Short mmCIF file of C-alpha atoms in Angstrom, two decimals:
data_model
loop_
_atom_site.label_atom_id
_atom_site.label_comp_id
_atom_site.label_asym_id
_atom_site.label_seq_id
_atom_site.Cartn_x
_atom_site.Cartn_y
_atom_site.Cartn_z
CA MET A 1 -0.23 -0.03 0.18
CA MET A 2 1.56 3.38 -0.45
CA ASN A 3 2.25 5.59 2.06
CA ARG A 4 1.03 8.81 1.27
CA THR A 5 -1.67 10.56 -0.22
CA PRO A 6 -2.06 13.78 -2.12
CA GLU A 7 -4.41 16.64 -0.67
CA GLU A 8 -5.31 17.03 -4.56
CA ILE A 9 -6.07 14.79 -7.38
CA ILE A 10 -6.93 16.19 -11.17
CA ASN A 11 -8.61 13.23 -12.90
CA LEU A 12 -6.13 13.54 -16.02
CA ARG A 13 -8.21 11.26 -18.35
CA PRO A 14 -12.15 11.32 -16.89
CA LEU A 15 -14.64 8.86 -17.89
CA VAL A 16 -17.35 9.93 -20.09
CA PHE A 17 -20.51 7.39 -20.42
CA LEU A 18 -22.01 6.58 -23.44
CA CYS A 19 -25.20 5.68 -23.57
CA GLY A 20 -28.34 4.75 -26.22
CA PRO A 21 -29.64 1.74 -28.51
CA LEU A 22 -27.87 -1.11 -29.10
CA TYR A 23 -23.99 -0.24 -29.73
CA ASP A 24 -23.54 -2.21 -33.49
CA PRO A 25 -19.29 -1.36 -33.59
CA ALA A 26 -19.73 -2.60 -37.67
CA ASP A 27 -22.09 -0.48 -38.81
CA LYS A 28 -19.79 3.53 -39.94
CA LYS A 29 -23.28 5.13 -39.05
CA ASP A 30 -23.41 3.93 -35.26
CA ARG A 31 -23.50 7.46 -34.02
CA ARG A 32 -21.73 6.29 -30.32
CA LYS A 33 -19.15 5.15 -32.83
CA ILE A 34 -18.86 8.51 -33.94
CA LEU A 35 -19.18 10.18 -30.99
CA ARG A 36 -16.61 8.29 -29.45
CA GLN A 37 -14.31 8.64 -32.36
CA TYR A 38 -14.94 12.37 -31.37
CA LEU A 39 -14.20 12.05 -27.88
CA THR A 40 -10.82 9.99 -28.66
CA GLY A 41 -9.54 12.42 -30.44
CA PHE A 42 -10.53 15.85 -28.29
CA LYS A 43 -7.93 17.58 -25.81
CA THR A 44 -8.23 20.27 -23.76
CA THR A 45 -5.46 21.85 -21.88
CA LEU A 46 -5.97 23.13 -18.38
CA SER A 47 -4.04 25.66 -16.01
CA TYR A 48 -3.69 25.21 -12.17
CA ASN A 49 -1.22 26.61 -9.93
CA GLY A 50 0.90 27.92 -12.62
CA LYS A 51 1.16 24.42 -14.24
CA ASP A 52 -0.84 22.95 -17.69
CA TYR A 53 -2.50 19.79 -17.29
CA VAL A 54 -3.75 17.61 -20.80
CA ILE A 55 -7.57 16.83 -20.07
CA GLU A 56 -8.53 13.10 -22.88
CA PRO A 57 -11.76 11.98 -22.25
CA PHE A 58 -11.59 8.15 -21.72
CA ALA A 59 -15.00 7.67 -24.09
CA LEU A 60 -16.39 4.43 -22.74
CA ILE A 61 -19.63 2.33 -24.37
CA ILE A 62 -19.75 -0.07 -21.67
CA ASP A 63 -21.13 -2.59 -24.30
CA LYS A 64 -18.12 -3.11 -25.38
CA VAL A 65 -16.35 -3.57 -22.28
CA PHE A 66 -18.40 -6.32 -21.19
CA ASN A 67 -20.80 -9.03 -22.17
CA THR A 68 -24.31 -9.39 -21.04
CA GLU A 69 -22.87 -12.56 -19.95
CA ASP A 70 -20.00 -12.22 -18.35
CA LEU A 71 -21.80 -9.86 -16.42
CA GLU A 72 -24.27 -11.92 -15.77
CA LYS A 73 -21.84 -14.84 -13.36
CA HIS A 74 -19.42 -11.68 -11.77
CA GLN A 75 -21.83 -8.91 -10.95
CA ASN A 76 -25.01 -6.75 -10.38
CA ILE A 77 -25.48 -5.45 -13.83
CA ALA A 78 -27.40 -2.50 -11.54
CA LEU A 79 -25.14 -2.41 -9.84
CA ILE A 80 -22.33 -1.14 -12.13
CA GLU A 81 -24.47 0.49 -14.38
CA GLU A 82 -24.89 2.78 -11.76
CA VAL A 83 -21.32 2.85 -10.11
CA ILE A 84 -20.61 3.47 -13.79
CA ALA A 85 -22.97 6.62 -14.31
CA ALA A 86 -21.90 8.16 -10.64
CA CYS A 87 -18.39 7.98 -10.89
CA ALA A 88 -17.99 9.19 -15.04
CA TYR A 89 -17.36 13.13 -15.67
CA LYS A 90 -19.71 13.27 -18.02
CA ASN A 91 -23.16 11.03 -19.08
CA TYR A 92 -24.07 11.29 -22.76
CA ILE A 93 -27.76 9.76 -23.42
CA PHE A 94 -29.21 9.26 -26.85
CA ILE A 95 -32.61 9.98 -26.68
CA ASP A 96 -34.18 8.21 -29.68
CA THR A 97 -37.38 5.97 -27.18
CA MET A 98 -39.25 5.48 -24.29
CA SER A 99 -37.10 2.49 -23.08
CA THR A 100 -33.55 5.18 -23.93
CA ALA A 101 -35.35 7.63 -22.13
CA LEU A 102 -36.09 6.01 -19.07
CA GLU A 103 -33.26 5.52 -19.20
CA LEU A 104 -32.32 9.45 -17.63
CA GLY A 105 -33.50 8.07 -14.30
CA LEU A 106 -30.23 6.36 -13.79
CA PHE A 107 -28.55 9.70 -14.01
CA ALA A 108 -30.89 11.59 -12.27
CA ASN A 109 -30.14 10.11 -8.67
CA SER A 110 -28.81 12.34 -5.47
CA TYR A 111 -25.59 10.66 -5.44
CA SER A 112 -24.64 10.80 -9.11
CA GLN A 113 -23.63 14.84 -9.57
CA ASN A 114 -22.06 15.00 -11.94
CA ARG A 115 -23.46 16.33 -15.53
CA THR A 116 -25.19 14.51 -17.99
CA THR A 117 -26.80 15.80 -21.28
CA ALA A 118 -29.38 14.31 -23.25
CA LEU A 119 -28.84 14.00 -27.13
CA LEU A 120 -32.41 14.43 -28.12
CA PRO A 121 -32.76 14.54 -32.19
CA LYS A 122 -34.53 17.58 -33.77
CA ASP A 123 -37.82 15.84 -34.68
CA TYR A 124 -37.97 14.80 -31.61
CA ARG A 125 -41.88 16.46 -31.98
CA LEU A 126 -43.04 14.03 -33.81
CA PHE A 127 -42.90 11.05 -31.09
CA LYS A 128 -44.72 13.66 -28.71
CA PRO A 129 -45.78 12.35 -26.44
CA ALA A 130 -44.07 9.45 -26.06
CA ILE A 131 -40.18 10.95 -25.10
CA GLY A 132 -40.74 14.47 -25.96
CA TYR A 133 -42.71 15.54 -22.50
CA PHE A 134 -40.95 12.56 -19.77
CA VAL A 135 -37.72 13.80 -21.42
CA GLU A 136 -38.73 17.66 -20.49
CA GLN A 137 -40.36 16.75 -17.79
CA THR A 138 -36.87 14.78 -16.58
CA ILE A 139 -35.02 17.48 -17.25
CA LYS A 140 -36.36 20.42 -15.66
CA LYS A 141 -36.73 18.50 -12.30
CA SER A 142 -33.06 17.40 -12.40
CA ASP A 143 -30.21 19.35 -11.26
CA ASN A 144 -27.51 18.31 -13.17
CA ILE A 145 -29.14 16.65 -16.62
CA THR A 146 -29.18 18.81 -19.72
CA LEU A 147 -30.74 19.04 -23.35
CA CYS A 148 -29.01 19.49 -26.57
CA ILE A 149 -31.66 19.24 -29.77
CA TYR A 150 -28.74 18.10 -32.51
CA GLY A 151 -30.21 18.29 -36.50
CA ASN A 152 -30.34 14.24 -37.85
CA LYS A 153 -31.61 11.90 -40.68
CA ARG A 154 -34.17 9.03 -40.95
CA ILE A 155 -32.93 5.52 -41.56
CA ASN A 156 -34.00 2.20 -42.83
CA LYS A 157 -31.80 -0.52 -41.60
CA PHE A 158 -31.03 -4.48 -43.75
CA ILE A 159 -30.59 -6.76 -41.31
CA GLU A 160 -30.62 -10.59 -41.20
CA GLY A 161 -28.59 -10.62 -44.56
CA GLY A 162 -30.81 -8.12 -46.08
CA LYS A 163 -33.99 -10.48 -45.32
CA ARG A 164 -35.07 -7.91 -42.58
CA VAL A 165 -35.46 -3.93 -42.14
CA ILE A 166 -34.97 -1.89 -39.51
CA GLU A 167 -37.52 1.55 -40.32
CA ASN A 168 -36.98 5.10 -39.27
CA LEU A 169 -33.98 4.61 -37.22
CA VAL A 170 -32.10 8.06 -36.18
CA ALA A 171 -27.94 8.94 -37.82
CA PHE A 172 -26.45 11.68 -37.93
CA LYS A 173 -26.03 14.17 -40.96
CA SER A 174 -23.21 13.25 -43.47
CA ASN A 175 -21.94 10.41 -40.60
CA GLN A 176 -20.21 13.57 -38.63
CA ILE A 177 -20.68 14.45 -35.12
CA PRO A 178 -23.51 17.07 -35.37
CA GLY A 179 -22.67 21.21 -33.84
CA GLU A 180 -24.61 21.62 -31.81
CA ILE A 181 -23.37 17.84 -29.93
CA GLU A 182 -19.76 19.54 -30.93
CA ARG A 183 -20.31 22.90 -29.36
CA ASP A 184 -21.54 21.18 -25.95
CA ILE A 185 -18.86 18.80 -25.84
CA LYS A 186 -15.93 21.40 -26.07
CA LYS A 187 -18.27 24.07 -23.63
CA ASP A 188 -18.14 21.12 -21.19
CA PHE A 189 -14.32 20.24 -21.07
CA SER A 190 -13.38 23.56 -21.34
CA LYS A 191 -14.88 25.06 -17.98
CA GLY A 192 -11.64 24.67 -15.36
CA ILE A 193 -9.75 22.68 -13.83
CA GLU A 194 -12.24 22.78 -10.36
CA SER A 195 -14.12 20.05 -12.83
CA PHE A 196 -11.52 17.69 -12.65
CA ILE A 197 -10.10 17.77 -9.67
CA LEU A 198 -9.97 15.35 -6.45
CA ARG A 199 -10.40 16.57 -3.04
CA ILE A 200 -9.78 14.18 -0.08
CA GLU A 201 -12.54 16.24 2.90
CA PHE A 202 -13.79 15.30 5.76
CA THR A 203 -17.96 16.74 7.01
CA THR A 204 -20.07 15.92 9.49
CA ASP A 205 -22.89 18.10 7.42
CA ILE A 206 -25.14 15.98 5.45
CA LYS A 207 -25.55 18.19 2.83
CA ASP A 208 -22.33 18.06 1.51
CA THR A 209 -22.33 15.39 -0.90
CA GLU A 210 -18.61 15.85 -2.50
CA LYS A 211 -16.95 15.33 1.32
CA ILE A 212 -17.02 12.56 3.06
CA LEU A 213 -20.11 12.51 5.93
CA TYR A 214 -18.19 11.36 9.10
CA GLN A 215 -19.80 10.54 12.70
CA VAL A 216 -18.19 9.52 15.04
CA SER A 217 -19.83 6.78 18.01
CA ALA A 218 -18.56 5.04 21.01
CA ASN A 219 -17.68 2.12 18.44
CA GLY A 220 -15.56 4.20 16.17
CA ILE A 221 -16.49 6.00 13.23
CA GLY A 222 -18.53 5.85 10.47
CA MET A 223 -18.37 6.76 6.80
CA VAL A 224 -20.05 7.94 3.59
CA ILE A 225 -17.97 7.46 0.71
CA PRO A 226 -19.63 9.35 -2.41
CA PRO A 227 -18.35 8.20 -5.51
CA ARG A 228 -16.14 9.45 -7.32
CA ILE A 229 -13.55 9.66 -4.28
CA LEU A 230 -14.39 6.30 -3.60
CA PHE A 231 -13.56 5.03 -7.69
CA TYR A 232 -9.95 6.67 -6.89
CA LEU A 233 -9.09 4.90 -3.63
CA VAL A 234 -10.11 1.70 -5.32
CA GLU A 235 -7.69 2.36 -8.23
CA THR A 236 -5.42 3.51 -5.74
CA PHE A 237 -5.02 1.33 -3.30
CA GLY A 238 -7.04 -2.14 -4.24
CA SER A 239 -8.61 -3.85 -1.00
CA ILE A 240 -11.14 -2.46 1.83
CA ASN A 241 -8.51 -3.02 4.59
CA ASN A 242 -5.98 -0.61 1.84
CA ILE A 243 -8.64 1.72 1.49
CA LYS A 244 -9.53 2.79 5.18
CA ASN A 245 -5.46 3.05 5.89
CA ALA A 246 -5.34 5.82 3.32
CA LEU A 247 -8.97 6.98 4.38
CA LEU A 248 -7.54 7.45 8.45
CA ASP A 249 -3.59 8.83 6.76
CA TYR A 250 -6.61 11.59 4.97
CA PHE A 251 -8.89 11.84 8.46
CA GLU A 252 -5.72 12.50 10.77
CA TYR A 253 -4.61 15.32 9.08
CA TYR A 254 -7.83 16.79 7.94
CA GLU A 255 -10.00 16.50 11.06
CA CYS A 256 -7.24 15.56 13.94
CA GLU A 257 -5.57 18.59 12.93
CA LYS A 258 -8.80 21.30 13.94
CA ASN A 259 -10.34 18.11 16.40
CA LYS A 260 -7.74 17.17 19.00
CA GLU A 261 -10.58 14.36 20.78
CA LEU A 262 -10.86 12.23 17.46
CA VAL A 263 -6.65 11.38 17.71
CA ILE A 264 -7.93 8.88 19.94
CA MET A 265 -10.56 7.43 17.76
CA SER A 266 -8.10 7.62 14.87
CA ILE A 267 -5.66 5.47 17.20
CA LEU A 268 -8.33 3.19 18.76
CA ILE A 269 -9.18 2.04 14.94
CA ARG A 270 -5.96 1.55 13.91
CA LYS A 271 -5.14 -0.98 17.60
CA GLU A 272 -8.66 -2.30 16.67
CA LEU A 273 -9.74 -1.96 19.41
CA CYS A 274 -12.83 0.46 17.50
CA THR A 275 -13.54 0.32 13.78
CA LEU A 276 -13.16 2.29 10.85
CA ASP A 277 -17.13 1.47 8.64
CA LEU A 278 -17.52 2.43 5.24
CA ALA A 279 -20.41 2.94 3.24
CA SER A 280 -22.19 4.55 -0.01
CA PRO A 281 -24.50 6.75 -1.16
CA PHE A 282 -25.41 3.49 -2.92
CA GLU A 283 -28.19 1.14 -1.72
CA TYR A 284 -25.82 -1.98 -1.57
CA SER A 285 -23.14 -2.91 0.95
CA ILE A 286 -20.00 -1.32 0.71
CA ILE A 287 -18.24 -4.35 -0.47
CA ASP A 288 -20.42 -5.21 -3.39
CA VAL A 289 -19.42 -1.51 -4.45
CA ILE A 290 -15.65 -1.40 -4.32
CA GLY A 291 -16.55 -5.34 -5.67
CA SER A 292 -17.64 -3.94 -9.09
CA MET A 293 -15.81 -1.27 -9.18
CA SER A 294 -12.37 -2.90 -8.50
CA TYR A 295 -14.29 -5.56 -11.48
CA PHE A 296 -15.18 -2.82 -13.42
CA ILE A 297 -11.26 -1.21 -13.26
CA GLU A 298 -9.85 -4.22 -14.04
CA LYS A 299 -11.71 -4.89 -17.39
CA LEU A 300 -10.41 -1.63 -18.94
CA LYS A 301 -7.43 -2.97 -18.15
CA THR A 302 -7.70 -6.09 -20.01
CA ARG A 303 -9.48 -5.24 -23.16
CA VAL A 304 -8.08 -2.81 -24.74
CA ALA A 305 -10.89 -2.89 -27.62
CA PHE A 306 -10.95 0.84 -28.27
CA HIS A 307 -7.21 0.79 -28.90
CA GLN A 308 -7.13 2.88 -25.33
CA ASN A 309 -5.13 1.25 -22.55
CA TYR A 310 -6.66 1.56 -18.86
CA GLU A 311 -3.29 2.81 -18.17
CA ARG A 312 -3.78 6.52 -19.78
CA LEU A 313 -7.05 6.62 -18.00
CA ARG A 314 -5.38 8.35 -15.08
CA TYR A 315 -4.91 10.49 -11.98
CA ALA A 316 -2.57 13.87 -11.70
CA PRO A 317 -1.67 13.82 -7.99
CA ILE A 318 -0.99 17.65 -7.23
CA LYS A 319 0.24 20.12 -3.87
CA ARG A 320 2.32 18.05 -1.37
CA TRP A 321 2.38 14.12 -0.36
CA ARG A 322 2.32 13.51 3.18
CA ALA A 323 3.74 10.51 5.42
CA ARG A 324 1.59 9.09 8.14
CA LYS A 325 0.44 11.55 10.56
CA ARG A 326 1.92 11.53 14.29
CA PHE A 327 1.55 12.85 16.79
CA SER A 328 2.84 14.77 19.58
CA ALA A 329 2.68 12.96 23.07
CA TYR A 330 0.52 15.76 23.92
CA GLU A 331 -1.81 15.07 21.42
CA LEU A 332 -1.80 11.88 21.98
CA PHE A 333 -3.08 12.67 25.34
CA GLY A 334 -5.94 15.17 24.22
CA MET A 335 -3.80 17.76 25.77
CA ASP A 336 -2.44 20.88 23.97
CA ILE A 337 0.85 22.90 25.59
CA MET A 338 -0.61 25.89 26.93
CA GLU A 339 -3.03 23.26 28.62
CA MET A 340 0.45 21.34 29.93
CA ARG A 341 1.88 24.43 31.70
CA GLN A 342 0.02 25.30 33.59
CA MET A 343 -0.64 21.89 35.26
CA GLN A 344 2.67 22.36 35.40
CA SER A 345 3.41 25.32 36.91
CA LEU A 346 0.32 24.38 39.34
CA PHE A 347 2.06 21.37 39.99
CA GLY A 348 5.56 21.83 40.22
CA TYR A 349 5.58 26.18 42.05
CA ASN A 350 2.22 25.20 43.87
CA LYS A 351 1.98 21.46 44.72
CA LYS A 352 1.89 22.31 48.91
CA LYS A 353 -1.81 24.52 46.72
CA SER A 354 -3.21 21.61 44.94
CA VAL A 355 -1.52 18.59 47.48
CA ILE A 356 -2.16 17.22 50.88
CA SER A 357 -0.37 14.18 52.78
CA LYS A 358 -2.42 12.61 55.51
CA ASN A 359 -1.25 9.26 57.14
CA LEU A 360 -4.69 6.57 57.43
CA LEU A 361 -4.41 2.99 59.07
CA ILE A 362 -5.87 0.77 56.57
CA ASN A 363 -5.87 -3.41 57.39
CA GLY A 364 -3.44 -2.77 60.41
CA LYS A 365 -0.96 -0.97 58.66
CA LYS A 366 -0.10 3.13 58.25
CA ARG A 367 -0.36 4.31 54.76
CA LYS A 368 0.92 7.34 53.48
CA ILE A 369 -2.12 9.23 51.43
CA LYS A 370 -1.68 11.76 49.21
CA MET A 371 -5.39 13.74 48.95
CA TYR A 372 -6.41 16.53 46.27
CA SER A 373 -6.36 20.02 48.41
CA CYS A 374 -9.70 21.82 49.12
CA THR A 375 -8.81 24.58 46.82
CA SER A 376 -8.66 25.99 42.94
CA GLU A 377 -5.47 24.36 42.80
CA GLY A 378 -6.55 20.99 43.67
CA PHE A 379 -9.61 21.30 42.16
CA ALA A 380 -8.17 21.77 38.80
CA LEU A 381 -6.02 18.86 39.56
CA ARG A 382 -7.96 17.01 39.86
CA SER A 383 -9.56 17.53 36.88
CA PHE A 384 -6.95 17.14 35.13
CA HIS A 385 -6.80 13.71 36.19
CA LEU A 386 -9.59 13.10 35.15
CA LYS A 387 -8.82 14.07 31.95
CA LEU A 388 -6.11 11.83 31.32
CA MET A 389 -7.00 8.87 33.12
CA LYS A 390 -9.76 8.77 30.94
CA GLN A 391 -7.55 9.14 27.73
CA LEU A 392 -5.43 6.78 28.93
CA GLN A 393 -8.04 4.01 29.54
CA LYS A 394 -9.35 4.53 26.35
CA LEU A 395 -6.09 4.18 24.12
CA ILE A 396 -4.18 1.32 26.24
CA GLU A 397 -6.30 -2.34 26.30
CA LEU A 398 -4.72 -4.11 29.40
CA GLN A 399 -4.36 -7.51 29.78
CA PRO A 400 -7.67 -9.97 31.19
CA TYR A 401 -5.19 -10.95 34.36
CA SER A 402 -5.65 -7.82 36.10
CA TYR A 403 -8.57 -7.41 37.82
CA ALA A 404 -8.15 -4.25 40.15
CA TYR A 405 -9.12 -0.60 39.71
CA ARG A 406 -10.88 -1.74 36.81
CA LYS A 407 -14.51 -1.32 35.14
CA ASP A 408 -16.86 -3.80 35.11
CA ARG A 409 -14.44 -5.96 37.77
CA SER A 410 -14.35 -7.20 41.44
CA ILE A 411 -12.36 -9.28 44.04
CA PHE A 412 -14.67 -11.48 43.14
CA MET A 413 -14.65 -12.37 39.83
CA CYS A 414 -10.57 -12.90 40.06
CA MET A 415 -11.06 -15.12 43.49
CA ASN A 416 -13.79 -16.94 40.72
CA GLN A 417 -10.82 -17.90 38.40
CA HIS A 418 -9.33 -20.08 41.33
CA ILE A 419 -11.92 -22.05 42.22
CA ASP A 420 -11.12 -25.20 41.43
CA SER A 421 -6.86 -25.32 42.03
CA LYS A 422 -6.15 -26.97 44.68
CA PHE A 423 -2.31 -25.43 44.62
CA PHE A 424 -2.32 -21.88 45.34
CA LEU A 425 1.14 -18.86 45.53
CA LYS A 426 0.33 -15.37 46.59
CA ILE A 427 2.74 -12.97 45.63
CA ASP A 428 2.71 -9.50 47.55
CA ILE A 429 5.02 -6.79 46.64
CA LYS A 430 5.88 -4.29 49.40
CA ASP A 431 4.92 -0.86 48.86
CA PHE A 432 3.49 -1.61 45.49
CA PHE A 433 2.72 1.70 44.50
CA ASN A 434 5.76 4.01 46.09
CA SER A 435 7.57 1.57 44.34
CA ILE A 436 7.03 2.11 41.14
CA SER A 437 9.69 5.55 39.79
CA LYS A 438 8.88 8.03 37.58
CA GLY A 439 11.72 7.06 35.18
CA LYS A 440 10.37 3.61 34.73
CA MET A 441 6.87 4.45 33.84
CA ASN A 442 8.05 6.44 31.16
CA LYS A 443 9.98 3.91 29.26
CA ILE A 444 6.72 2.08 29.71
CA LEU A 445 4.35 4.74 28.28
CA LYS A 446 6.95 4.57 25.63
CA CYS A 447 7.09 0.90 24.58
CA HIS A 448 2.88 0.98 24.99
CA PHE A 449 2.69 3.85 21.69
CA CYS A 450 5.88 2.48 19.43
CA TYR A 451 5.44 0.02 16.98
CA ASP A 452 6.01 -2.96 18.79
CA SER A 453 4.96 -2.68 21.89
CA LYS A 454 5.75 -6.50 22.70
CA GLN A 455 9.39 -5.69 21.26
CA ALA A 456 10.27 -2.10 22.52
CA TYR A 457 9.40 -3.69 26.28
CA GLU A 458 12.15 -6.22 26.10
CA ASP A 459 14.45 -4.06 24.54
CA ASN A 460 14.14 -0.60 26.90
CA VAL A 461 13.11 -2.28 29.66
CA ILE A 462 14.47 -5.95 29.92
CA ARG A 463 17.25 -4.96 28.12
CA ARG A 464 17.93 -1.90 29.34
CA ARG A 465 18.67 -0.57 25.76
CA SER A 466 17.07 3.01 24.51
CA ARG A 467 15.06 1.99 21.62
CA TYR A 468 11.64 3.43 20.96
CA LEU A 469 10.05 2.89 17.47
CA GLY A 470 6.61 4.86 17.60
CA GLU A 471 4.17 3.98 16.24
CA TYR A 472 1.70 7.01 17.10
CA VAL A 473 4.09 9.24 18.06
CA LYS A 474 6.47 12.08 16.01
CA GLU A 475 7.84 12.85 19.45
CA TRP A 476 7.97 11.73 22.79
CA LEU A 477 8.32 15.37 23.95
CA GLY A 478 5.31 15.39 26.89
CA ILE A 479 5.06 12.17 28.27
CA LYS A 480 7.92 13.27 30.88
CA GLU A 481 5.98 16.35 31.74
CA ILE A 482 2.99 13.82 32.01
CA THR A 483 4.34 12.20 34.47
CA ASP A 484 6.26 14.61 35.93
CA ILE A 485 1.94 16.07 37.04
CA CYS A 486 0.94 12.11 37.91
CA PHE A 487 4.10 11.26 41.01
CA VAL A 488 5.06 13.37 44.15
CA ASN A 489 8.77 13.12 44.72
CA GLY A 490 9.23 10.32 41.74
CA ARG A 491 6.90 8.27 43.18
CA LEU A 492 3.26 7.02 42.35
CA ALA A 493 1.00 8.79 45.07
CA LEU A 494 -1.05 6.85 46.62
CA GLY A 495 -4.45 8.53 46.45
CA MET A 496 -4.23 10.08 43.44
CA VAL A 497 -7.29 9.47 40.67
CA THR A 498 -4.53 8.53 38.16
CA SER A 499 -2.56 6.20 39.53
CA PRO A 500 -4.53 3.51 39.48
CA ILE A 501 -4.44 3.26 36.23
CA LEU A 502 -0.80 4.27 35.34
CA SER A 503 -0.20 0.63 38.82
CA ASN A 504 -2.11 -1.60 36.12
CA ILE A 505 -0.31 0.42 32.60
CA TYR A 506 2.97 -0.32 33.78
CA MET A 507 1.91 -4.02 35.23
CA ASP A 508 0.87 -5.01 31.99
CA PHE A 509 3.58 -6.12 30.24
CA PHE A 510 4.19 -8.45 33.73
CA ASP A 511 1.31 -9.90 33.03
CA GLU A 512 1.65 -11.05 29.47
CA ARG A 513 5.11 -12.67 30.29
CA PHE A 514 3.84 -14.02 33.02
CA HIS A 515 1.27 -15.48 30.89
CA ASP A 516 3.93 -16.80 28.35
CA ASN A 517 6.05 -18.15 30.28
CA TYR A 518 3.87 -20.33 32.33
CA PRO A 519 0.34 -20.74 30.50
CA GLY A 520 -0.48 -23.93 32.08
CA LEU A 521 -1.08 -22.05 35.07
CA ILE A 522 -4.20 -19.62 36.55
CA TYR A 523 -3.14 -16.30 37.46
CA THR A 524 -4.97 -13.53 38.31
CA ARG A 525 -3.19 -10.00 40.09
CA TYR A 526 -4.84 -8.33 42.51
#
């Protein structure tokens, strides 16, 4: 998969979908053949940011790319047509009969944002109300369908060895593209480069159908992708998993920059603790839509019926390319630098105002407890700790062997694991919280956000090397500052809101290693 994503993409070979009556490639008078030949040789040069781009339409006659038998075996024909119609830059449809007029419904739907031109023979009024009234009413109700009335002639065609004649067929005069259609094409392809630019942008506004609509829930993020953007993603990245990774890359740059709360959700999706669900405006599953697009793209690569290889249907990345977004530790924990500095100042210089110590007798043992002062400083520090605790709970999935200080877990559940055991070994760590130093906690936190957290723990904690390859963090600035605000005199304090979750994070690698080394034992920690 590509690991870089362009901000903008120009479609240099935009699809043009040619529709109409039955296509006959052997007939020199066939209007779709004449129109395709004209479009194949048509080029227009447009400028963008001081650079010229040549736009060459890819005129597609679907009858030549697929055959009905092949489609029926592998694909949903209706979906294939909808995909092509929605992803094409322009649709031209020859309207001769009621059956061809009905095809306009395919292009007038809400998710097809491209333009469609109904090509109507000048003498169509002779057939009113069969097609005239229907076409006029459809176009009046549509924002993206226009009408092009062209000069035509009527011909008869002999088939089946000259034994049968089809009368009153529509043809171009002199078998050349009419001036009305030619002017329409030139006007369409000279409107400006913006018509050919794709921008991978996101929105929460359901009315904005040109951007990727997203919604955040407790379970993850749902995205609805416009057809043309999805077509580009399928062409570029292929599988749905690669598409999801690419979309996350984009999402982290454009949305996480604006809303730091989304940083956590993006990381949870990458760690498979939450999901990224994709959908499209089509009335089919995203798997079916991507499958149809992939099938279509593959067919274009292998068919050379028009001497137009798919390699010529291409996109040009513009502006700059970006690698995967990584976050500072501040962003990772949902903080900003100003907030962190305020907490450092509060806890570093006014510790006596925010924290007090008390000696308590618990189960016959003397315990030194740190408590938040009943002052504005104490309340501010507790609020900060609560926010940090929630972020840590989201970011780090603990091993199932720990039961203390965890939601929906209890000492009863812990003991129940051993109810059928005959032998027991109970070990207690003396002065557990106070035995955890700030320096070691920094190492453990870094390990959790490395590409291979297990290997990072092996390298940096067991073997005492200094080798942290961060998966989500571009710089470790912020880790030390966060632990500074959670530790008292360099030790984890009993009584602080963040201490229980930090103690579980500290022991998490130990829990995993113990279970891996002794898989036959029932191990729990409380």
